[in-house]
XYZ file of C-alpha atoms in Angstrom:
719
model
C 47.368 23.860 85.381
C 47.353 25.715 88.694
C 47.188 22.435 90.590
C 50.087 21.046 88.586
C 52.249 24.050 89.393
C 51.407 23.741 93.076
C 52.353 20.056 93.071
C 55.605 20.889 91.305
C 56.422 23.576 93.840
C 55.742 21.205 96.719
C 57.863 18.475 95.104
C 60.822 20.828 94.775
C 60.319 22.293 98.212
C 60.435 25.813 96.809
C 58.543 27.575 99.576
C 60.104 26.117 102.682
C 61.513 28.090 105.564
C 65.153 29.139 105.487
C 64.833 29.739 109.232
C 65.152 26.137 110.313
C 62.756 25.392 113.192
C 64.385 24.097 116.325
C 64.043 20.704 117.919
C 62.896 19.935 121.397
C 66.526 19.388 122.375
C 67.556 22.893 121.321
C 66.086 24.521 124.390
C 69.134 23.534 126.421
C 71.647 24.514 123.782
C 70.153 27.887 123.022
C 70.740 27.403 119.344
C 67.505 29.051 118.304
C 65.292 31.604 119.922
C 61.540 31.767 119.898
C 59.143 29.084 118.788
C 59.329 27.178 115.575
C 57.298 28.785 112.817
C 57.001 25.819 110.538
C 56.918 22.851 112.877
C 59.683 21.082 114.733
C 62.936 19.877 113.194
C 63.376 16.145 113.714
C 66.464 14.033 113.250
C 64.488 10.878 112.774
C 62.998 11.557 109.388
C 60.134 9.169 108.997
C 58.363 10.480 105.952
C 58.458 12.762 102.974
C 56.811 15.648 104.796
C 59.370 15.521 107.603
C 62.217 15.484 105.133
C 60.896 18.466 103.191
C 60.876 20.519 106.356
C 64.658 20.248 106.433
C 65.378 21.146 102.842
C 66.915 24.430 101.778
C 65.054 26.297 99.104
C 65.472 28.564 96.156
C 62.915 30.417 94.066
C 62.698 29.632 90.392
C 61.362 31.750 87.543
C 58.131 29.759 87.694
C 57.688 29.967 91.438
C 56.404 33.520 91.620
C 54.771 34.377 94.884
C 52.229 36.480 93.004
C 50.481 33.285 92.028
C 50.139 32.366 95.660
C 48.695 35.733 96.483
C 45.951 35.213 93.948
C 45.029 31.901 95.513
C 43.729 33.624 98.566
C 44.695 30.890 101.001
C 48.328 31.946 101.039
C 48.039 35.682 100.801
C 51.341 37.456 101.256
C 49.562 39.839 103.613
C 48.828 37.065 106.122
C 51.451 34.396 105.373
C 55.236 34.682 105.333
C 56.280 33.597 101.835
C 59.503 32.120 103.223
C 58.293 29.901 106.042
C 54.544 29.838 105.199
C 53.882 30.712 108.849
C 51.017 33.002 109.805
C 51.955 36.667 110.243
C 49.727 38.081 112.942
C 50.333 40.896 115.372
C 50.831 39.901 118.972
C 52.357 36.466 118.312
C 55.890 37.460 119.274
C 57.333 37.699 115.747
C 58.586 40.987 114.286
C 57.216 41.681 110.806
C 59.174 43.343 108.029
C 57.480 45.161 105.142
C 59.700 45.615 102.099
C 59.614 48.580 99.724
C 57.767 46.364 97.239
C 55.022 46.027 99.906
C 55.536 42.301 100.555
C 55.810 41.292 104.208
C 57.803 38.585 105.980
C 58.789 37.465 109.453
C 61.785 39.601 110.312
C 63.966 36.658 111.360
C 63.178 34.823 108.109
C 64.064 37.679 105.787
C 67.045 38.810 107.867
C 68.514 35.326 107.646
C 68.080 35.452 103.881
C 69.714 38.863 103.614
C 72.592 37.838 105.842
C 73.793 35.517 103.101
C 73.501 38.084 100.352
C 69.947 37.638 99.041
C 68.863 41.217 98.385
C 65.847 40.536 96.205
C 62.255 39.929 97.236
C 61.528 36.186 97.468
C 58.020 36.881 96.142
C 58.352 39.300 93.235
C 62.179 39.180 92.769
C 62.396 42.990 92.975
C 65.824 44.261 94.005
C 65.713 46.068 97.337
C 67.469 49.331 98.088
C 66.811 49.104 101.815
C 67.634 45.792 103.418
C 66.822 44.352 106.845
C 69.601 43.158 109.107
C 69.991 42.084 112.702
C 72.121 43.703 115.375
C 73.192 42.223 118.646
C 70.590 42.340 121.374
C 73.363 43.182 123.809
C 74.216 46.421 122.090
C 73.108 49.649 123.580
C 71.159 50.736 120.531
C 67.382 50.783 120.626
C 65.762 48.172 118.415
C 62.283 49.624 118.195
C 60.905 46.158 117.638
C 62.679 45.757 114.329
C 65.233 43.066 115.215
C 65.419 39.716 116.934
C 68.206 37.547 118.271
C 69.974 35.707 115.498
C 68.022 32.421 115.162
C 71.174 30.383 114.620
C 73.247 32.213 117.229
C 75.985 33.113 114.748
C 78.528 35.609 115.945
C 77.440 39.216 115.572
C 81.039 40.362 115.649
C 82.013 38.835 112.342
C 83.037 40.846 109.303
C 79.589 40.574 107.771
C 77.849 42.385 110.599
C 80.690 44.851 111.004
C 80.270 45.711 107.351
C 76.538 46.119 107.740
C 76.926 48.470 110.668
C 79.177 50.749 108.632
C 76.733 51.042 105.741
C 74.784 54.322 105.588
C 71.039 54.208 105.329
C 70.027 54.189 101.687
C 67.480 56.695 100.528
C 64.663 54.906 98.755
C 64.641 57.595 96.048
C 68.265 57.007 95.137
C 69.107 54.593 92.352
C 72.523 53.516 93.601
C 72.935 49.797 94.189
C 74.496 48.105 97.201
C 77.519 45.889 96.814
C 76.578 42.262 97.588
C 77.315 41.725 101.245
C 77.854 37.967 101.203
C 81.361 38.417 99.810
C 82.744 38.871 103.303
C 86.461 38.579 103.787
C 87.884 35.106 104.360
C 90.774 34.271 106.672
C 94.166 33.883 105.047
C 94.465 30.375 106.476
C 91.612 27.883 106.701
C 92.820 26.528 110.033
C 89.576 27.453 111.783
C 88.059 23.977 111.525
C 85.796 22.969 114.400
C 87.711 20.802 116.897
C 87.067 17.091 116.948
C 85.243 15.503 119.838
C 88.123 13.610 121.414
C 85.953 12.200 124.178
C 83.613 10.716 121.605
C 86.537 9.375 119.557
C 88.054 7.696 122.607
C 84.736 6.098 123.493
C 84.348 4.903 119.934
C 87.722 3.173 119.908
C 87.111 1.646 123.345
C 83.762 0.243 122.293
C 85.109 -1.201 119.062
C 85.292 -4.959 119.267
C 87.464 -7.332 117.328
C 88.524 -6.016 113.941
C 86.728 -7.567 110.999
C 89.203 -8.627 108.370
C 89.312 -8.406 104.639
C 88.417 -11.556 102.722
C 90.876 -12.824 100.073
C 90.117 -15.516 97.509
C 92.393 -16.768 94.761
C 91.235 -18.405 91.525
C 93.755 -19.897 89.061
C 92.647 -20.071 85.435
C 92.959 -23.870 85.559
C 93.361 -25.941 88.692
C 95.061 -28.769 86.793
C 97.815 -28.570 84.176
C 99.864 -31.449 82.716
C 103.513 -31.686 83.747
C 104.611 -31.433 80.153
C 102.608 -28.279 79.457
C 103.842 -24.708 79.815
C 101.928 -21.454 79.737
C 103.229 -17.968 79.024
C 100.080 -16.096 80.050
C 98.459 -18.080 82.841
C 95.826 -15.948 84.646
C 95.250 -15.846 88.385
C 92.344 -13.860 89.810
C 92.842 -12.102 93.134
C 89.445 -11.344 94.662
C 89.125 -9.012 97.668
C 86.020 -8.228 99.682
C 85.853 -5.607 102.414
C 84.226 -6.390 105.770
C 80.555 -5.714 106.374
C 79.498 -2.496 108.044
C 78.819 -3.057 111.748
C 75.411 -1.473 111.394
C 73.212 -0.599 108.479
C 71.595 2.287 110.332
C 71.541 5.423 108.188
C 73.953 7.776 109.976
C 71.692 10.826 109.792
C 68.695 9.075 111.301
C 68.263 8.390 114.932
C 70.741 10.839 116.464
C 68.350 11.049 119.395
C 67.953 7.301 119.704
C 69.676 4.900 122.055
C 71.730 3.579 119.137
C 73.844 6.701 118.862
C 77.060 5.032 119.913
C 76.480 2.034 117.661
C 75.726 4.095 114.570
C 78.715 6.364 115.137
C 81.315 3.820 116.264
C 80.766 1.459 113.369
C 82.595 3.581 110.813
C 85.295 6.161 110.389
C 84.160 9.804 110.613
C 84.518 11.841 107.438
C 85.750 15.323 106.566
C 83.785 16.337 103.480
C 84.041 19.462 101.324
C 81.433 20.090 98.645
C 82.455 22.416 95.800
C 79.281 23.628 94.102
C 78.788 25.460 90.817
C 76.397 28.421 91.245
C 77.097 30.103 87.911
C 74.303 31.743 85.965
C 73.454 28.520 84.137
C 72.432 26.943 87.458
C 69.529 29.364 87.890
C 66.032 28.052 88.530
C 65.256 24.379 88.854
C 68.898 23.237 88.814
C 69.781 25.310 91.858
C 66.620 24.224 93.650
C 67.462 20.562 93.067
C 71.067 21.115 94.120
C 69.920 22.667 97.394
C 67.583 19.776 98.021
C 70.377 17.261 97.338
C 72.727 19.141 99.652
C 70.032 19.113 102.306
C 69.931 15.332 102.010
C 73.721 15.133 102.402
C 73.681 17.409 105.444
C 70.879 15.466 107.085
C 72.723 12.174 106.649
C 76.074 13.255 108.038
C 76.636 12.351 111.663
C 77.855 14.534 114.541
C 81.367 13.072 114.177
C 81.514 14.101 110.505
C 82.589 17.567 109.415
C 81.435 19.532 106.369
C 82.506 22.687 104.576
C 80.832 24.122 101.469
C 82.581 26.061 98.700
C 80.408 27.893 96.169
C 81.968 29.070 92.930
C 80.977 31.030 89.861
C 83.403 33.641 88.486
C 85.162 33.432 91.856
C 84.876 31.031 94.769
C 83.966 31.578 98.403
C 83.775 29.403 101.463
C 80.267 29.428 102.927
C 81.438 28.155 106.294
C 84.472 26.545 107.887
C 84.872 22.810 108.353
C 82.105 22.249 110.868
C 80.870 19.232 112.785
C 77.410 18.155 111.706
C 75.939 18.327 115.172
C 72.400 19.562 115.693
C 73.366 23.209 115.434
C 75.987 22.547 112.758
C 73.478 20.954 110.418
C 70.981 23.754 110.930
C 73.600 26.370 110.138
C 74.771 24.406 107.098
C 71.220 24.153 105.776
C 70.699 27.873 106.096
C 74.025 28.672 104.426
C 73.209 26.407 101.476
C 69.776 27.990 101.194
C 71.415 31.398 100.782
C 72.982 30.470 97.444
C 72.020 32.495 94.387
C 73.251 31.864 90.855
C 75.242 34.326 88.760
C 78.514 34.717 86.901
C 80.812 32.386 85.019
C 82.418 29.027 85.837
C 85.778 28.965 87.614
C 86.208 25.304 88.557
C 89.906 25.687 89.305
C 89.307 28.362 91.935
C 86.556 26.295 93.543
C 88.829 23.249 93.776
C 91.705 25.362 95.067
C 89.642 26.568 97.998
C 88.172 23.130 98.604
C 91.646 21.611 98.791
C 92.797 24.494 100.988
C 90.108 23.648 103.561
C 91.400 20.081 103.882
C 95.086 20.936 103.665
C 95.074 23.644 106.336
C 92.699 22.080 108.874
C 94.299 21.816 112.285
C 92.861 18.408 113.077
C 92.929 15.913 110.239
C 90.616 12.949 109.997
C 92.025 10.055 107.987
C 88.988 9.829 105.695
C 88.357 12.968 103.665
C 86.927 13.748 100.263
C 85.759 16.508 97.933
C 82.475 16.396 96.030
C 82.551 18.625 92.940
C 79.440 19.497 90.933
C 79.315 21.637 87.804
C 76.965 22.056 84.854
C 79.326 23.991 82.599
C 82.854 24.421 81.310
C 85.641 26.228 83.077
C 85.903 29.619 81.383
C 88.906 30.921 83.311
C 91.664 28.292 83.400
C 91.160 25.920 80.440
C 90.517 26.997 76.878
C 87.164 25.863 75.522
C 87.076 23.126 72.928
C 86.351 25.655 70.216
C 89.373 27.808 71.012
C 91.819 25.023 71.790
C 94.662 24.319 69.378
C 93.453 21.888 66.688
C 94.553 18.346 67.458
C 95.696 19.277 70.949
C 93.703 18.371 74.033
C 93.296 21.025 76.750
C 95.413 20.536 79.859
C 92.672 19.619 82.296
C 95.225 18.785 84.962
C 95.694 22.516 85.400
C 92.266 22.560 87.058
C 93.496 20.330 89.871
C 95.407 21.994 92.738
C 99.014 20.883 92.968
C 98.426 19.668 96.510
C 95.969 17.077 95.184
C 98.097 16.092 92.201
C 101.227 15.782 94.315
C 99.573 13.428 96.807
C 98.169 11.120 94.152
C 98.935 7.562 95.198
C 99.999 8.566 98.697
C 98.296 7.641 101.934
C 96.994 11.197 102.296
C 95.195 11.336 98.968
C 92.222 13.690 98.638
C 89.828 12.105 96.113
C 87.558 14.422 94.145
C 84.254 12.799 93.224
C 83.080 14.846 90.259
C 79.473 15.162 89.110
C 78.688 16.511 85.655
C 75.223 18.053 85.788
C 73.158 18.185 82.591
C 74.236 17.964 78.970
C 76.350 21.141 78.851
C 79.040 20.219 81.366
C 82.606 19.464 80.285
C 82.743 15.710 80.858
C 86.363 15.443 79.698
C 87.559 17.905 82.324
C 85.422 16.418 85.102
C 86.675 12.917 84.288
C 90.264 14.146 84.227
C 89.863 15.846 87.619
C 88.463 12.695 89.190
C 91.091 10.411 87.665
C 93.960 12.671 88.698
C 92.770 12.780 92.299
C 91.663 9.166 92.710
C 87.940 9.929 92.695
C 85.044 8.956 90.440
C 83.100 10.761 87.721
C 79.299 10.584 87.587
C 77.068 11.862 84.799
C 73.785 13.346 86.041
C 71.857 13.435 82.809
C 68.357 13.857 84.243
C 68.244 16.794 86.664
C 65.829 15.039 88.991
C 68.300 12.295 89.981
C 70.963 14.576 91.428
C 69.908 13.656 94.954
C 70.140 9.934 94.221
C 73.607 10.427 92.716
C 74.764 12.260 95.842
C 73.091 9.618 98.021
C 75.009 6.809 96.332
C 78.278 8.691 96.773
C 77.860 9.461 100.480
C 76.520 5.952 101.066
C 80.028 4.853 100.214
C 81.957 7.671 101.895
C 80.142 7.049 105.172
C 81.083 3.356 105.206
C 84.885 3.279 104.844
C 86.149 0.139 106.608
C 89.604 -0.276 105.044
C 92.353 2.310 104.559
C 95.685 2.245 102.740
C 95.198 -1.262 101.392
C 98.202 -2.741 99.605
C 98.193 -6.151 97.940
C 101.509 -7.996 97.600
C 102.023 -10.804 95.085
C 105.190 -12.925 95.300
C 106.284 -15.768 93.073
C 107.071 -18.988 94.956
C 108.318 -21.437 92.315
C 111.698 -20.416 90.943
C 110.554 -20.675 87.352
C 107.516 -18.406 87.731
C 107.588 -14.700 86.829
C 104.944 -11.974 86.815
C 103.758 -10.033 83.824
C 102.551 -6.414 84.238
C 99.435 -6.383 86.432
C 96.198 -5.049 84.942
C 94.863 -2.998 87.837
C 92.737 -0.356 86.137
C 93.324 3.070 87.675
C 95.099 1.630 90.709
C 98.859 1.993 90.903
C 100.698 -1.295 90.458
C 104.292 -2.295 89.889
C 106.352 -5.411 89.311
C 109.817 -5.575 90.882
C 112.668 -7.989 91.511
C 112.882 -9.098 87.886
C 109.227 -10.091 87.832
C 109.332 -11.993 91.098
C 107.261 -9.563 93.152
C 104.375 -7.180 92.537
C 102.288 -4.599 94.409
C 98.822 -3.075 93.976
C 97.966 0.047 95.977
C 94.186 -0.093 96.429
C 93.696 2.593 99.099
C 90.326 2.865 100.818
C 87.465 0.385 100.570
C 83.838 0.916 101.499
C 81.957 -1.725 103.482
C 81.237 -4.817 101.325
C 83.164 -3.443 98.356
C 84.896 -5.974 96.133
C 88.007 -5.715 93.990
C 89.227 -8.096 91.312
C 92.719 -8.100 89.808
C 94.052 -10.384 87.087
C 97.663 -11.410 87.587
C 99.403 -13.134 84.676
C 102.357 -15.474 85.157
C 104.282 -18.009 83.154
C 103.966 -21.670 84.168
C 107.038 -23.803 83.357
C 107.308 -27.523 82.684
C 107.906 -29.350 85.956
C 108.217 -32.861 87.337
C 106.300 -32.149 90.540
C 102.778 -33.375 91.283
C 101.803 -29.985 92.676
C 103.246 -26.517 92.155
C 102.839 -23.397 94.294
C 102.844 -20.519 91.858
C 102.186 -17.427 93.980
C 101.666 -16.125 97.471
C 99.178 -13.251 97.843
C 99.103 -11.148 101.022
C 97.787 -7.746 101.972
C 98.081 -5.101 104.663
C 95.785 -2.212 105.525
C 94.846 0.141 108.322
C 91.607 -0.137 110.252
C 90.014 3.344 109.991
C 88.381 3.216 113.435
C 91.114 1.737 115.625
C 93.919 2.990 113.346
C 95.626 -0.380 113.766
C 97.576 -1.970 110.939
C 96.138 -5.326 109.878
C 98.432 -7.814 108.129
C 96.767 -10.779 106.463
C 98.826 -13.883 105.919
C 99.414 -14.893 102.361
C 97.115 -17.125 100.322
C 98.972 -19.616 98.168
C 98.065 -20.343 94.557
C 98.475 -24.091 93.939
C 97.792 -26.120 90.815
C 97.995 -29.889 90.293
C 100.496 -31.207 87.716
C 99.573 -34.805 86.749
C 101.175 -36.654 83.865
C 98.130 -36.144 81.684
C 94.762 -34.414 81.924
C 91.692 -35.768 80.155
C 89.768 -32.490 80.405
C 90.026 -29.269 82.341
C 87.477 -26.501 82.757
C 88.442 -22.861 82.918
C 87.517 -20.991 86.093
C 84.319 -19.040 85.450
C 85.534 -16.391 87.923
C 88.654 -15.810 85.830
C 86.637 -15.743 82.629
C 84.204 -13.228 84.122
C 87.003 -10.880 85.131
C 88.718 -11.264 81.774
C 85.437 -10.267 80.112
C 85.239 -7.184 82.321
C 88.792 -6.111 81.545
C 88.321 -6.620 77.800
C 85.018 -4.738 77.870
C 86.787 -1.781 79.482
C 89.458 -1.912 76.803
C 86.753 -1.889 74.118
C 85.038 1.116 75.762
C 88.318 3.048 75.870
C 89.161 2.163 72.260
C 85.685 3.103 71.040
C 85.900 6.423 72.848
C 89.284 7.206 71.248
C 87.909 6.428 67.796
C 84.720 8.425 68.452
C 86.766 11.496 69.405
C 88.328 11.260 65.958
C 84.857 11.442 64.405
C 84.757 7.780 63.357
C 81.511 6.928 65.104
C 80.562 3.991 62.898
C 83.913 2.374 63.645
C 83.410 3.000 67.366
C 80.024 1.278 67.217
C 81.597 -1.674 65.412
C 84.234 -2.059 68.136
C 81.527 -2.244 70.782
C 79.457 -4.658 68.709
C 82.422 -7.002 68.263
C 83.050 -7.024 72.002
C 79.382 -7.791 72.702
C 79.559 -10.772 70.367
C 82.677 -12.152 72.040
C 81.114 -11.525 75.437
C 78.080 -13.620 74.571
C 80.289 -16.456 73.293
C 82.441 -16.602 76.422
C 82.056 -19.269 79.110
C 80.601 -16.788 81.595
C 78.381 -15.230 78.950
C 76.896 -18.566 77.904
C 76.152 -19.387 81.553
C 74.020 -16.260 81.986
C 76.464 -14.570 84.339
C 74.954 -11.392 85.826
C 78.053 -9.266 85.274
C 78.189 -10.294 81.617
C 74.543 -9.297 81.183
C 75.285 -5.903 82.772
C 78.329 -5.371 80.562
C 76.321 -6.243 77.456
C 73.589 -3.770 78.446
C 76.158 -1.042 79.024
C 77.957 -1.668 75.740
C 74.617 -1.553 73.920
C 73.770 1.736 75.609
C 77.078 3.193 74.483
C 76.403 2.067 70.925
C 73.089 3.916 70.901
C 74.693 7.063 72.287
C 77.264 6.955 69.471
C 74.601 6.770 66.768
C 75.311 10.345 65.666
C 77.758 13.151 66.363
C 75.018 15.212 68.000
C 74.033 12.343 70.261
C 77.619 11.628 71.200
C 78.377 15.261 72.035
C 75.168 15.632 74.077
C 75.451 12.534 76.245
C 77.568 9.779 74.713
C 80.951 11.112 75.761
C 79.860 11.712 79.365
C 78.188 8.304 79.597
C 81.283 6.492 78.312
C 83.648 8.431 80.589
C 81.485 7.755 83.622
C 81.447 4.055 82.731
C 85.218 4.007 82.336
C 85.585 5.729 85.696
C 83.371 3.152 87.360
C 85.102 0.125 85.877
C 88.672 1.392 86.251
C 88.146 2.017 89.987
C 85.579 -0.809 90.413
C 83.361 1.660 92.237
C 79.790 2.712 91.540
C 79.122 5.907 89.582
C 75.844 7.459 88.482
C 75.072 7.402 84.764
C 71.807 6.921 82.917
C 69.506 4.986 85.242
C 72.352 3.232 87.078
C 70.994 4.265 90.493
C 67.695 2.561 89.698
C 67.496 -0.911 91.259
C 65.681 -2.190 88.150
C 68.543 -1.168 85.880
C 71.041 -3.674 84.548
C 73.792 -1.068 84.790
C 74.427 -0.762 88.503
C 77.670 -2.676 89.043
C 79.751 -2.126 92.176
C 76.904 -0.778 94.322
C 77.351 -1.771 97.957
C 74.535 -2.427 100.448
C 75.315 0.901 102.139
C 74.933 2.704 98.814
C 71.696 0.895 98.036
C 70.302 1.773 101.458
C 71.096 5.443 100.983
C 69.699 5.560 97.440
C 66.515 3.815 98.585
C 66.084 6.379 101.296
C 66.557 9.188 98.802
C 63.987 7.667 96.461
C 61.475 7.315 99.299
C 61.929 10.934 100.292
C 62.063 12.251 96.721
C 58.634 12.490 95.029
C 58.424 10.027 92.168
C 57.130 12.766 89.878
C 60.587 14.337 90.031
C 62.538 11.231 89.084
C 62.113 11.434 85.308
C 62.830 8.508 83.066
C 66.157 8.951 81.238
C 65.825 9.360 77.477
C 67.826 6.188 76.861
C 67.461 3.041 78.962
C 69.648 -0.074 78.903
C 68.246 -3.171 77.253
C 65.760 -5.171 79.321
C 65.908 -8.292 77.205
C 67.046 -10.412 80.136
C 64.476 -11.576 82.628
C 66.372 -11.277 85.881
C 68.136 -8.092 86.984
C 71.704 -8.563 88.179
C 72.625 -8.700 91.810
C 75.292 -6.307 93.138
C 78.715 -7.900 92.954
């Protein structure tokens, strides 16, 4: 059993150093002082051991340092329990002995305390006397008890000013210190780190010819008799974004010769993560969240900026919007490592501060996003399901800041990608937040896949190649008119008495595809050929900021006197199956919320039967197989009220989010390449997920309790 615990602790990275060792390049920057105590920090992560050295840590109830002391080889008397470095006199490291008698490197424990951790990392005893660092330039004697701040953070900030004013606490007194990490925040979050204009100019100069979006048009039938008319003739508009210029993982190889290539190939990102650290996140959940955040930080490039908001009963900004340069990533890792769980769940306050960071930044990047993670229900803004008025749904839109709601559909939209963690989160509110803002909702059912879910998300965010995409559909023949366009969650409208239509698609990741069914009437004509529609689009290149206008693609069909036989387009049939499957999912969910689970299951079963009888279904189409597997999974999760409440609702909502935006979300084993349910994944997402799986020990990627059917031999390929 002891060996199993040790392996578990290593897998979670629970005993790693919060004092991030410096790299060889840090000597010139003066970011850190002294030698590394746990090896060197390397940008080019080549293996699991290298990656673990970067990960922030948190103790869990089962990770007691007392067990390590008994092992002998890691005695707390000789080894720092934070960095696992040797504590020996004369090696240039100050040593701190706490009132509980455990000892640590002074810089390790002072860094911990700086962010509010006032308990012993070994025995979890609350300290009455805490270590802190003072500026080496001050005139006060240090008596060997302090070192220069390892991350070179300002010693003049409010945190240190507060510490200096605190009186020394008598160890015999029982009074408790107020947590010091709740330092005052500026009234305006306009303190974002400036952009590197020199780098941006070089990036635009090095950018070659702009790769264009690919448009393909598929009419339902390519031939229609002159004497025939159709009231609901379908035309599929298929869009595919350009490839990414490089498939290099952005966080790897910052020190390589390919720096310019890896950074100029995509638009830089401003990212804010809003993280739930309420009491329910204690233990393994918080440890896994820190590890996942470490992966995100490591894979952001020096042109990207990150800010982290932590919320429980209140919310606080851990650090301003900061470039993820060498020093920026090290500081971000240490700040994330400082998180401790306590309190309630105030999602609205967390989102308010996250939106405030992006709204009030002085320098705005065109690509920005918020990642929200929570494992519970908001207990401050929205009434719980039990206390809500019977028959009335809570107003989840009240959780979303007005600045995000007001910009919905605009070119300055701030999407919130929401992640529901575990079975106790409020999936309805998380889905509503994501839909309102233009983001996606993912359901992290198994705790161990949180990193893969984050990896898939940032794999997309770090590969934006199209911005502000708008598709225009115009009728050409005088007798043709448009019906309302089925565009999922995308805004669409039909104007000019049905003669013209628009679809606002927004941003696209590299290699992403979008399909839209446009329905028109086809009149009786005397012509041999009829041009029904003209489809064009315009978007902005995120790197050069140039507007790209693509000339229209015409939709033509032949009109002979008679037609012996005509075959429906399998592409149109496939998309029609997808749209109808989404409608069945939404209908089944509505019925399930009314308690009619057997009826909900029947709706899904009927759609599966029609799916298998369709032209695309009979041909073994990969998307149809994936849809069937997903519908079957939803049926199983609606088998009982308990099952539906625990995971069915979240699974269905995450599926609806994915299909309505045609963008990958995490649910069940959807991030697993062997799963049938992984539609909309792009190569950039797959690359990032694969990297996460390589760096994440397989023992901590548990098998979900329910897996999609594997009755088909070949797994589907990404669309």
